[in-house]
Coordinates of C-alpha atoms and ligand atoms in Angstrom, one line a residue:
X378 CA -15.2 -8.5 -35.9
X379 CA -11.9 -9.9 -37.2
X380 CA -11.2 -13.4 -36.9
X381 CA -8.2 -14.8 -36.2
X382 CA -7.0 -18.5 -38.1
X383 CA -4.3 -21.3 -37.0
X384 CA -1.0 -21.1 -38.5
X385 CA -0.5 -24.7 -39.7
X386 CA 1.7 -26.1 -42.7
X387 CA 2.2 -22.8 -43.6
X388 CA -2.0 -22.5 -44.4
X389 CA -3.7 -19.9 -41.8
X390 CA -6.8 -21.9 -41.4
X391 CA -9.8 -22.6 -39.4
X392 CA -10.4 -25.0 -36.8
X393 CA -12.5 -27.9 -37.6
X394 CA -15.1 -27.9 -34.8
X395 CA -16.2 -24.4 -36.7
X396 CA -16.0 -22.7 -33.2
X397 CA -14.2 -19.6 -31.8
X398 CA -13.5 -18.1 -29.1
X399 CA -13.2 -14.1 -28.4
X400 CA -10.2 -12.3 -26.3
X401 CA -11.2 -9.1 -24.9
X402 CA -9.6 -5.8 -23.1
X403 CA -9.4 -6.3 -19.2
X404 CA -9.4 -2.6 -19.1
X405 CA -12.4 -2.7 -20.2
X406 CA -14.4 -5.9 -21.0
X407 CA -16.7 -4.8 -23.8
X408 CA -14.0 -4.2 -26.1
X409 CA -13.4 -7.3 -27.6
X410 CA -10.2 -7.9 -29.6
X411 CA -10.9 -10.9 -32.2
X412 CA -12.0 -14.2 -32.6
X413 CA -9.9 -16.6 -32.4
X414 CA -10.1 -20.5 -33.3
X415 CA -11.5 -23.2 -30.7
X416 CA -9.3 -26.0 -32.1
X417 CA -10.0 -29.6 -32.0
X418 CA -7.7 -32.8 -31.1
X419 CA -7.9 -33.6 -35.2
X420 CA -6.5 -29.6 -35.3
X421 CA -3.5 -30.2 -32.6
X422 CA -2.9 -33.5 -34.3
X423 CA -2.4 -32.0 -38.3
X424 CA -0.1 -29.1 -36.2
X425 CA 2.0 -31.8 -34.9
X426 CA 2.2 -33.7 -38.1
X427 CA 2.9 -30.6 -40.1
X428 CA 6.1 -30.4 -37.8
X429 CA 7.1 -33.9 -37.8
X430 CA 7.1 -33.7 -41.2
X431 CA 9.5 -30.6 -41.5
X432 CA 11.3 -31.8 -39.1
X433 CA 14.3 -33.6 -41.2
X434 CA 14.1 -30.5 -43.6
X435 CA 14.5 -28.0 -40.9
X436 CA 17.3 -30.2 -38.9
X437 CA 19.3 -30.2 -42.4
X438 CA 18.9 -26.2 -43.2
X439 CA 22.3 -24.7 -42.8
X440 CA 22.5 -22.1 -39.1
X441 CA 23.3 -19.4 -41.4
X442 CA 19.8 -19.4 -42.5
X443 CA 17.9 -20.4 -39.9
X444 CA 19.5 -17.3 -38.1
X445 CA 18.3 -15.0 -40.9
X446 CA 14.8 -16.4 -40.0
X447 CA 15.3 -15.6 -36.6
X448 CA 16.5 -12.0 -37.6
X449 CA 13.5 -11.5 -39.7
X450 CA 11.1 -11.9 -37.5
X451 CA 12.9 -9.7 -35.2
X452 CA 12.9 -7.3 -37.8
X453 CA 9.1 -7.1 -37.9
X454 CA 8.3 -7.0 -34.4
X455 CA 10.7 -4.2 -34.2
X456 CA 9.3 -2.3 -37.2
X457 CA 5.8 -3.0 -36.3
X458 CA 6.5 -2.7 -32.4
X459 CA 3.8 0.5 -31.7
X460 CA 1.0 -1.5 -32.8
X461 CA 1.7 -4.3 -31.2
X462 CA 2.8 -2.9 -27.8
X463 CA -1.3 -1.5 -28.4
X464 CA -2.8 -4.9 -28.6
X465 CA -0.4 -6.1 -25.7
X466 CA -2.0 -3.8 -23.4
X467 CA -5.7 -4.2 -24.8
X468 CA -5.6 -7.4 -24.8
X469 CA -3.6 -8.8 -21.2
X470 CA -4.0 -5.2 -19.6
X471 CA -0.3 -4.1 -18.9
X472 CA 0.7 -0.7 -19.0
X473 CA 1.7 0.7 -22.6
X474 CA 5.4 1.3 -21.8
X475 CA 6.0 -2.3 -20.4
X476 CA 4.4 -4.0 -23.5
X477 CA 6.7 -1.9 -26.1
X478 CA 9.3 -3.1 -23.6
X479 CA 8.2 -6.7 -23.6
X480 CA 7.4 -6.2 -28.0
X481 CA 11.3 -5.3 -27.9
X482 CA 12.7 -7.9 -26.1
X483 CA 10.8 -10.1 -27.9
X484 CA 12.8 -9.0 -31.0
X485 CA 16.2 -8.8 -29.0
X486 CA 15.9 -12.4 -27.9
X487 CA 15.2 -13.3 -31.5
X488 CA 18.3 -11.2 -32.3
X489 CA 20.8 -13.1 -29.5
X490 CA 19.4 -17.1 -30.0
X491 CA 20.6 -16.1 -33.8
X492 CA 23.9 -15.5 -32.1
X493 CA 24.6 -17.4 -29.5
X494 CA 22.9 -20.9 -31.7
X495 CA 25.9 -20.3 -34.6
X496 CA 28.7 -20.9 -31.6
X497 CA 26.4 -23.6 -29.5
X498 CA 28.3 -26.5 -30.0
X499 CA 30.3 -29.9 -28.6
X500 CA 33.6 -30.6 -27.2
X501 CA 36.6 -32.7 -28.4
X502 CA 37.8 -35.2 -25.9
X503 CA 41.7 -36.0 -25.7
X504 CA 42.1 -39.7 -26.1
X505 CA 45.2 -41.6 -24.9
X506 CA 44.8 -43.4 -29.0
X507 CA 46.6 -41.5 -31.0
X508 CA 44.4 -42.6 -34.3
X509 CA 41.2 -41.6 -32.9
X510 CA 39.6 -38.9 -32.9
X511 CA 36.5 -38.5 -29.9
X512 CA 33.9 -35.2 -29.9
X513 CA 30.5 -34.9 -29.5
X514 CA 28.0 -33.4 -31.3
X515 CA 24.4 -31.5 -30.3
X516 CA 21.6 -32.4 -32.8
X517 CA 17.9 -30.7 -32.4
X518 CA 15.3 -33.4 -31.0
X519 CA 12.8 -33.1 -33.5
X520 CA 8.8 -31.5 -32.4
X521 CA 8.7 -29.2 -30.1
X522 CA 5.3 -28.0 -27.9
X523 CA 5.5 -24.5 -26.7
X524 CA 2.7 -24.0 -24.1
X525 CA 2.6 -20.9 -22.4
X526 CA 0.6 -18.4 -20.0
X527 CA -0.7 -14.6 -21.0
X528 CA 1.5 -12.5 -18.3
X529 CA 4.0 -12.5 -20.4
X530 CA 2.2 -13.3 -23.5
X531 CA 5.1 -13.1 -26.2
X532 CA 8.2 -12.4 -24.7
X533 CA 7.9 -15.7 -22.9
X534 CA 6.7 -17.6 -26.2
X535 CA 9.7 -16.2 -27.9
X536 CA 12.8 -17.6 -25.4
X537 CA 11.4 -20.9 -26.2
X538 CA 10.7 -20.8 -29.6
X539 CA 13.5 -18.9 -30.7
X540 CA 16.2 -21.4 -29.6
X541 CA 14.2 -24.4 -30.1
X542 CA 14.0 -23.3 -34.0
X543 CA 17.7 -22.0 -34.0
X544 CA 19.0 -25.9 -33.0
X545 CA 16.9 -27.0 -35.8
X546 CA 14.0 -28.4 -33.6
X547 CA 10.0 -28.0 -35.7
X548 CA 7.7 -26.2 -33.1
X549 CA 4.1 -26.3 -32.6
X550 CA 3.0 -22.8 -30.7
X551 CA 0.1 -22.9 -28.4
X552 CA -0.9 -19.8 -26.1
X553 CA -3.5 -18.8 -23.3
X554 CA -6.4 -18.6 -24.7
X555 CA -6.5 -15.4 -22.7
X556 CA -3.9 -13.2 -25.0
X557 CA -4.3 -15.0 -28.6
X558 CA -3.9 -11.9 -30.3
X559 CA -0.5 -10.9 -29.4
X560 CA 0.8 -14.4 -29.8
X561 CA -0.4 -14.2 -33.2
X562 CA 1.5 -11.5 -34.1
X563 CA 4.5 -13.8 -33.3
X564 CA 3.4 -16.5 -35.4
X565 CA 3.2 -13.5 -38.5
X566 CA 6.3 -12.5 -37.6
X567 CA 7.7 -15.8 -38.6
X568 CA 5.6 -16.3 -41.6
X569 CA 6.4 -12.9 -43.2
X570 CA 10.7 -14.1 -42.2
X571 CA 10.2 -17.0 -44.6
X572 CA 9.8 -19.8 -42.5
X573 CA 9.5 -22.8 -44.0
X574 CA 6.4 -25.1 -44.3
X575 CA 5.5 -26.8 -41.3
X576 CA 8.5 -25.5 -39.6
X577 CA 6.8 -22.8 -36.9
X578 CA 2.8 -23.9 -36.1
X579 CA 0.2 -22.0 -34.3
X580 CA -2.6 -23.1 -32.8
X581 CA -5.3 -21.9 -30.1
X582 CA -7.6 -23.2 -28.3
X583 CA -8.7 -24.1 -24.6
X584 CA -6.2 -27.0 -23.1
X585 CA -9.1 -29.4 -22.3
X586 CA -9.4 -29.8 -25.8
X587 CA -6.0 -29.9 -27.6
X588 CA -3.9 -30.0 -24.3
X589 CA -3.2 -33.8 -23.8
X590 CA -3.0 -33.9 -27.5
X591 CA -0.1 -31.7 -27.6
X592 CA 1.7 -32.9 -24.5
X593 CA 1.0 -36.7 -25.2
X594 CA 1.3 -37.4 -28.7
X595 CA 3.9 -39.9 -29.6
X596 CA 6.0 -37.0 -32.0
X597 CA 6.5 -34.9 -29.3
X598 CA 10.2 -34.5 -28.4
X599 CA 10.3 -32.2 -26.0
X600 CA 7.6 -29.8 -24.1
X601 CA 8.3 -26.9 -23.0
X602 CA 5.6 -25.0 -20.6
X603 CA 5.2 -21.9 -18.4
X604 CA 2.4 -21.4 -16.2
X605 CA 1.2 -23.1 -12.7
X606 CA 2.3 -25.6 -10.7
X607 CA -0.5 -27.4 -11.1
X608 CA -0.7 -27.6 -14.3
X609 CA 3.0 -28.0 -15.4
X610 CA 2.7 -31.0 -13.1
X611 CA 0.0 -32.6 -14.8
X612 CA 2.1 -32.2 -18.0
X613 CA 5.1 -33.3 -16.8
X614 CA 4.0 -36.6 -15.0
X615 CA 2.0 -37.7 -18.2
X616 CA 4.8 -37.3 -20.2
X617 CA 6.4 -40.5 -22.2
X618 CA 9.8 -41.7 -21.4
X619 CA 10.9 -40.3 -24.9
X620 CA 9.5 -36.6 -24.1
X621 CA 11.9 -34.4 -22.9
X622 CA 10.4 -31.5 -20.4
X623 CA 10.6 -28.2 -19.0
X624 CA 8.6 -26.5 -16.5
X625 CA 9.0 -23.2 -15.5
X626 CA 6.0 -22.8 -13.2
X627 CA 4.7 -20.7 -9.7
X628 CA 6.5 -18.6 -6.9
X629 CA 6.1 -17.1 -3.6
X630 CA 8.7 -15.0 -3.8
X631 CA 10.5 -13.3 -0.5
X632 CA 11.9 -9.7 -0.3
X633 CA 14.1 -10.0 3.0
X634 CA 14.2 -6.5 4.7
X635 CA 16.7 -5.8 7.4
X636 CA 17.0 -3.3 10.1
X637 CA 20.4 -1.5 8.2
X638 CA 18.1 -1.3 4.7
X639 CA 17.5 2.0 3.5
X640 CA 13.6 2.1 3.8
X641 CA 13.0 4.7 0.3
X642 CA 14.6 2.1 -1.3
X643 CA 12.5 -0.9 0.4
X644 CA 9.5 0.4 -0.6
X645 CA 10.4 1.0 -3.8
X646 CA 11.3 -2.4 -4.6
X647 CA 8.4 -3.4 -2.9
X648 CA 5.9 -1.6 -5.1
X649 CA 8.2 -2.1 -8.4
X650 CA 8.1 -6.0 -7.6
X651 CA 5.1 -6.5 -5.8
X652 CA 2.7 -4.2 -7.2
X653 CA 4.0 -3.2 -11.1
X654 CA 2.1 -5.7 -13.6
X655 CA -0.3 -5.8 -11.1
X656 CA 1.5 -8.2 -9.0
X657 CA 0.7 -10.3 -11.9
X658 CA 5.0 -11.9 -12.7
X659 CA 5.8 -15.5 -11.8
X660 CA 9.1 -14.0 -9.3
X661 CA 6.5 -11.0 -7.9
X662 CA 7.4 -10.1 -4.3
X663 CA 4.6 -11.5 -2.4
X664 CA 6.3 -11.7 0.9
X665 CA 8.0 -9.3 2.7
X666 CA 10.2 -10.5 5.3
X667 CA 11.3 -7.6 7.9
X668 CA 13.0 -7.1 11.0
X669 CA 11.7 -4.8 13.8
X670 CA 13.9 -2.4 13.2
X671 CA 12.6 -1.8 10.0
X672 CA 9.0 -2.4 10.2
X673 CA 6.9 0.4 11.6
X674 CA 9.1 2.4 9.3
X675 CA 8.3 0.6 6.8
X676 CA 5.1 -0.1 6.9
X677 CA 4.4 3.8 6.8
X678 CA 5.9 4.2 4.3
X679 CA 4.1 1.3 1.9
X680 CA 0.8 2.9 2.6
X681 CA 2.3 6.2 1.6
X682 CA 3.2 5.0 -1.2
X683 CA -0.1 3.1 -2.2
X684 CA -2.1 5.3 -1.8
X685 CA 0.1 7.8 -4.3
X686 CA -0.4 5.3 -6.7
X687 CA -2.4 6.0 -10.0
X688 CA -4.8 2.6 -11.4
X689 CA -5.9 2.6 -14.5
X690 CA -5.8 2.2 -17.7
X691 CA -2.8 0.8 -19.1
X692 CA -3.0 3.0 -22.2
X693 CA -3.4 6.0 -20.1
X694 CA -1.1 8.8 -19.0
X695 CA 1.1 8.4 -15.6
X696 CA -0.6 5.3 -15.0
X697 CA 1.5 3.1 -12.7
X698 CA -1.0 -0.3 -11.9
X699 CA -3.1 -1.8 -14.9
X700 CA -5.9 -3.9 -14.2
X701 CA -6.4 -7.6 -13.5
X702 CA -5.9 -9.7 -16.8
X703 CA -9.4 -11.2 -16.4
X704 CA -12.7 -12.2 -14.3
X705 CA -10.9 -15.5 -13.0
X706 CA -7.6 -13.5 -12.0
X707 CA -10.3 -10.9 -10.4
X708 CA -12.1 -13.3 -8.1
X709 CA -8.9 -15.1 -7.4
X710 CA -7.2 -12.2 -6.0
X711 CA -10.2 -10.6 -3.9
X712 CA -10.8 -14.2 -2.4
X713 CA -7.3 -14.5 -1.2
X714 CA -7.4 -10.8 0.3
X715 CA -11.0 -11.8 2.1
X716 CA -8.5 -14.7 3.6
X717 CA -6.0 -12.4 4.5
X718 CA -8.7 -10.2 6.0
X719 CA -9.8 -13.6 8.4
X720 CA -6.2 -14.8 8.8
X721 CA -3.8 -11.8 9.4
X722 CA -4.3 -8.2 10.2
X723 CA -5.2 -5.9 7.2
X724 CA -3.2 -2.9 6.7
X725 CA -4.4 -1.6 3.9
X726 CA -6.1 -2.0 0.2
X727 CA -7.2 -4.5 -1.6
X728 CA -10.8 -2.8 -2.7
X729 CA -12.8 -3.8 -6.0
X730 CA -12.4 -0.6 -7.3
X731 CA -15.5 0.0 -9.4
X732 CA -16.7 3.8 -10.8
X733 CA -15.7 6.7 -13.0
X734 CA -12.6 5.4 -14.7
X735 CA -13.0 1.8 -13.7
X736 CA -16.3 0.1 -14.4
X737 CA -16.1 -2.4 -17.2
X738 CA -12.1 -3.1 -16.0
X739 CA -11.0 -5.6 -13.6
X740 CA -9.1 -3.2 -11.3
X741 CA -8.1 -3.9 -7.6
X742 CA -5.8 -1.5 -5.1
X743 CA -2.8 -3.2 -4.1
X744 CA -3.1 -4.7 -0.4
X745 CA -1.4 -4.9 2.5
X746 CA -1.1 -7.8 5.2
X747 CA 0.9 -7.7 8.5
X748 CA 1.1 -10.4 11.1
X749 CA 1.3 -13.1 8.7
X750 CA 2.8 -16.3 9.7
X751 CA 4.0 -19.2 8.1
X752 CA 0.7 -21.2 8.5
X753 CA -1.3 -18.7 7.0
X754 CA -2.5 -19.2 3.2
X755 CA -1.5 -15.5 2.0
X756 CA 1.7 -16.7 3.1
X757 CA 2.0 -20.1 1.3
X758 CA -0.3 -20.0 -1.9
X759 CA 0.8 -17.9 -4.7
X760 CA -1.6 -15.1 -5.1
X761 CA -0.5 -13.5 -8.1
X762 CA -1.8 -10.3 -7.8
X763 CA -0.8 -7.5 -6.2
X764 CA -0.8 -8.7 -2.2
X765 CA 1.7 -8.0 -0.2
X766 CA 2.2 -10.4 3.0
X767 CA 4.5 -8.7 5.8
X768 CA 6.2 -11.0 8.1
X769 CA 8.1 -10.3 10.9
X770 CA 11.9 -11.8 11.6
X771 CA 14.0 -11.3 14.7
X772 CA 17.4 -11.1 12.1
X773 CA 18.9 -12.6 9.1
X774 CA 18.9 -16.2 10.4
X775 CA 14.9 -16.3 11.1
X776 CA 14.3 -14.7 7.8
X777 CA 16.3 -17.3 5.8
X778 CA 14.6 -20.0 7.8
X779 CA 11.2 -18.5 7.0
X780 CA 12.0 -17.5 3.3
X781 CA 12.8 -21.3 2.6
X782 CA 10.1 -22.3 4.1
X783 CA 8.0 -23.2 1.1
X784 CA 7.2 -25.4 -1.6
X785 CA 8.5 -22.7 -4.6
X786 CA 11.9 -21.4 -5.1
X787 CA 11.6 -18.8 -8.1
X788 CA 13.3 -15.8 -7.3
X789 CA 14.3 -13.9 -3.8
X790 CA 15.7 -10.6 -2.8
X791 CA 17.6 -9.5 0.2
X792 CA 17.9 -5.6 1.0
X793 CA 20.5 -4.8 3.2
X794 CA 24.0 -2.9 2.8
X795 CA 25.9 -5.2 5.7
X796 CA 28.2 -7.6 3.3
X797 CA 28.3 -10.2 6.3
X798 CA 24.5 -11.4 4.8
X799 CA 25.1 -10.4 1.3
X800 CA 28.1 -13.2 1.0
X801 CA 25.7 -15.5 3.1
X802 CA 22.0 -14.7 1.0
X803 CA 23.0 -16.4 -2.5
X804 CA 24.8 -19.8 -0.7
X805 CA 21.7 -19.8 1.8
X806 CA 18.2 -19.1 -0.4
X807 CA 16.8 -21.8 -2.0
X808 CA 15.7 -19.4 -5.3
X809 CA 17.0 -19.9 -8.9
X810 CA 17.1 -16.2 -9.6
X811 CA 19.0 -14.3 -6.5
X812 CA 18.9 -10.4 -6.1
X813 CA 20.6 -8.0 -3.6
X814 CA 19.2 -4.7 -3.2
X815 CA 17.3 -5.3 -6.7
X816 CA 13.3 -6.3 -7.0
X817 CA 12.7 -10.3 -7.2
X818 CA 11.2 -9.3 -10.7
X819 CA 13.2 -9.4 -13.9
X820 CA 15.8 -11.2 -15.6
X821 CA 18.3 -10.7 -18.5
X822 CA 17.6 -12.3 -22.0
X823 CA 21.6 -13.4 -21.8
X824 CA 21.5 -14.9 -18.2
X825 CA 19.8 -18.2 -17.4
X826 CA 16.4 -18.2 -16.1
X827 CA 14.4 -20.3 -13.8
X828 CA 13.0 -22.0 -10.6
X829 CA 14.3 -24.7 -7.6
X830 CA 11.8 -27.2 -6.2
X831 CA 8.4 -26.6 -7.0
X832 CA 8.7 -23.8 -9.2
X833 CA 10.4 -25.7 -12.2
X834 CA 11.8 -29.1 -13.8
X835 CA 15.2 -27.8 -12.8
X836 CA 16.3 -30.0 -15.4
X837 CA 17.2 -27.2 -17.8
X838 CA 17.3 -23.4 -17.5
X839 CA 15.5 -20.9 -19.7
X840 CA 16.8 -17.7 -21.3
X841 CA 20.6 -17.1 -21.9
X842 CA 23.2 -19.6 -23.5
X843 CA 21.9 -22.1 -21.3
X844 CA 18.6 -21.7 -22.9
X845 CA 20.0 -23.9 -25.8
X846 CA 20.9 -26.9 -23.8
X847 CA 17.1 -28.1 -23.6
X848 CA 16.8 -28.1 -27.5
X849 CA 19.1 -30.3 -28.2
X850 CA 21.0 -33.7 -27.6
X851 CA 24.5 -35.0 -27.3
X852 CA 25.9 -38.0 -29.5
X853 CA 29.6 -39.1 -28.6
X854 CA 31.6 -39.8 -31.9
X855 CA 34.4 -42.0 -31.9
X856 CA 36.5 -42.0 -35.4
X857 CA 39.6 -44.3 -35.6
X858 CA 42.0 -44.5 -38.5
Ligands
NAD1170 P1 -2.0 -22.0 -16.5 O1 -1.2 -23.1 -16.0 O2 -3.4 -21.9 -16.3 O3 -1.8 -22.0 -18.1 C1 -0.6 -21.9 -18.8 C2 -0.8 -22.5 -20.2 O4 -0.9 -23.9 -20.1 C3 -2.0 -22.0 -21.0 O5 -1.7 -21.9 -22.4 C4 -3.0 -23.1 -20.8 O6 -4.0 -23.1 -21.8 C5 -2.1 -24.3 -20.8 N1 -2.5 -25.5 -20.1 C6 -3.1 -25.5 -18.9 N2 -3.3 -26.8 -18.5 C7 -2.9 -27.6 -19.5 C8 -2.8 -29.0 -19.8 N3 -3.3 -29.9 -18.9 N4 -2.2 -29.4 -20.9 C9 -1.7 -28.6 -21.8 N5 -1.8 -27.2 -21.7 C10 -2.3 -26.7 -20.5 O7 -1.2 -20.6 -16.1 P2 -1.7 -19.1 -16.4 O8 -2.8 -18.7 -15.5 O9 -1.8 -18.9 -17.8 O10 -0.3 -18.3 -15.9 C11 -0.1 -18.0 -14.6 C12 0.9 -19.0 -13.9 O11 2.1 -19.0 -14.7 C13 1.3 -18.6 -12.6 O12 1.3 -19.7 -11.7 C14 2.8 -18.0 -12.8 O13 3.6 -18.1 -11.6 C15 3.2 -18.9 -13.9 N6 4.4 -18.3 -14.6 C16 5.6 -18.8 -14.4 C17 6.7 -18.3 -15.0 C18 8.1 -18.8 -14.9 O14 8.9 -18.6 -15.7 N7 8.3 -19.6 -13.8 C19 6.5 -17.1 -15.8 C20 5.2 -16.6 -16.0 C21 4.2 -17.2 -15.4

């Protein structure tokens, strides 16, 4: 069995508690992946110092070759990208396409922060003194945690790391213990580009042991995270005064259907965004907010659909759902659909689906809720999975009211052809990410990325030319003659 090391100072080495840990296929649990290193405080603590100590180096290294470092490594997922699309989906459970998709963007998102970071700069100010001369400059901050979740296990490492190194910022890389593997193959990608000692740090382990280390230690500039509420709270209300964070956490993300909506299309965008990755993306539709007009319609029309559906295999031919990533995701999502079961009426799905072409996988059919109501859990807690909560609205006005009525604000969709509500939807939802006849799922590595209230910071945005803001820090320069 291959074992997997740390990436620290440039050494790959093991942790010092001796321990490791093992990542293994969701499709199919006895297939285990590697071992990978149960790393200590004393382990988090070397990473961070290893970066702390690069970090004037780094800061100093002209953009023109920190870009090439950033084009290198894109290089290598690229040229390496059918292997790596095979761990993605052994290891997190994805189907095959949508990891060579994810491998790619990866690469691409290396490929723009090596852009967009040489033309990221200040402004000059006009000055009523005609011998002065007033700008201001962005300088990196200096150590930079990267904390992240396994649904999107390297294309979300990548929008952080890749502009945090591209200002000139050290990083320190740690990822869900859950996908290891194909995190590691980002941290190699950066070794074989050349990057310099201490400059890029990998490390993994479970975040009771190393967590507070990496979020609390006094070198720390800046965290960024992505993963639950819960968590990114915890983070972000321990952090010091001098630590800079983002959080891009949870959602419970409405798809408003109206009586004018084209129903094909509704259900389409229903299974693409509620059901594809196995309902497993933070701006998945979980509710589905519908008018009467639409509903019976519609509602045929879902189970139609679902029941078409192939499950299976992510590797495998015409496969559309994969499985669950792992055991807790898998009694997670079959608790909340016995709640729905108590709470709402069920309309369809939502089995344990066990047997020929299943057993050893954590696989579940998509389900199906009607009558939900805004009390109701399925309709409050983020189920992240592939649930689908149907609640009825007498027209626009009652679906707005109901769609912000929650604690998250990730992403929301409205599908509808009458412009009177497509004007109104992106001044009236209270969602970061806004779509109109599109899935809530998906975002562009050159637009900005992120949540309102509970779902992020909203301090910075991800992703885009706005992703380069958190990495960095103005200074005001005043030079008279
Ligand atoms: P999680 O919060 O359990 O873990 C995320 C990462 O944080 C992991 O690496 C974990 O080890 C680490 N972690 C957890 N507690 C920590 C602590 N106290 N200190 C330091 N590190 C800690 O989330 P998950 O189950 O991996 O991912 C699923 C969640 O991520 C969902 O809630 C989903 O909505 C969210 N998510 C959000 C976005 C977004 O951009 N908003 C994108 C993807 C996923």
């Amino acid at each position: 069995m291959t074992q997997y090391f740390n990436y620290i100072d440039a050494q790959w080495t093991k942790a010092s508690s001796g321990n490791v840990f093992e990542s293994r296929n969701p499709a199919n649990y006895e297939e285990l992946l590697g071992q990978f290193q149960a790393s200590t405080e004393a382990d988090a603590r070397d990473a961070l110092e290893a970066a702390h100590r690069a970090f004037p180096m780094w800061k100093k290294t002209p953009m023109g070759q920190r870009a090439k470092i950033l084009n290198a490594a894109a290089d290598y997922l690229e040229k390496n990208v059918d292997q790596f699309a095979e761990e993605l989906t052994r290891e997190e459970g994805k189907l095959l396409s949508n990891s060579k998709m994810e491998i790619m963007r990866s690469a691409q998102t290396f490929r723009f922060y090596a852009v967009e970071g040489t033309t990221f700069t200040g402004e000059t100010y006009p000055c009523d003194d005609p011998g002065m001369l007033v700008y201001s400059q962005r300088e990196p901050l200096g150590v930079v945690s990267v904390i992240t979740p396994w649904n999107f296990p390297i294309s979300i490492p990548a929008r952080k790391i890749a502009p945090a190194l591209i200002t000139g910022n050290t990083v320190v890389f740690k990822p869900s213990s859950d996908t290891p593997l194909i995190a590691l193959r980002l941290a190699e990608a950066l070794h074989h580009a050349g990057v310099p000692k201490g400059v890029f740090n990998f490390i993994t382990g479970s975040a009771s042991d190393i967590g507070a280390e990496l979020t609390t230690n006094e070198v720390v500039r800046a965290i960024t995270f992505t993963g639950s509420t819960r968590a990114g709270e915890r983070i972000h209300q321990a952090a010091s005064l001098t630590t800079r964070t983002q959080m891009e956490l949870g959602g419970k993300n409405p798809m408003i259907v109206l009586d004018d909506a084209d129903i094909d299309t509704a259900v389409d965008l229903t299974v693409q965004g509620g059901f594809a990755l196995t309902g497993q993306a933070c701006t998945g539709t979980s509710r589905v907010l519908i008018t009467a007009g639409a509903k019976e319609r519609y509602l045929d029309a879902l189970v139609q659909r679902i029941k078409s559906i192939k499950i299976g295999n992510g590797m495998g031919a015409g496969v559309e759902i994969g499985p669950l990533a792992n055991q807790r995701q898998l009694d997670s999502v079959l608790n909340y659909i016995d709640i729905g079961k108590t709470e709402a009426t069920h309309v369809y799905g939502g089995e344990h689906l066990t047997g020929p072409g299943f057993d050893g996988g954590y696989y579940v059919q998509p389900a199906v809720f009607t009558d939900v109501t805004q009390q109701m859990r399925i309709a409050r807690e983020e189920i992240f999975g592939p649930v689908i909560a149907v609640i009825d609205v007498e027209d626009y006005d009652d679906a707005i009211a109901k769609a912000n009525d929650t604690e998250f604000g990730l992403s929301a969709a409205l599908i509808t052809n009458d412009i009177r509500y497509i004007q109104r939807f992106p001044l009236e939802i209270e969602a970061g990410t806004v779509k109109v006849n599109r899935t809530t799922t998906g975002n562009l590595v050159n637009a900005p990325f992120g949540g309102l209230k509970r779902s992020s910071t909203s301090t910075f945005r991800e992703s885009g030319r706005a992703g380069l803001d958190f990495y960095t820090q103005i200074k005001t320069v005043y030079i008279g003659r």
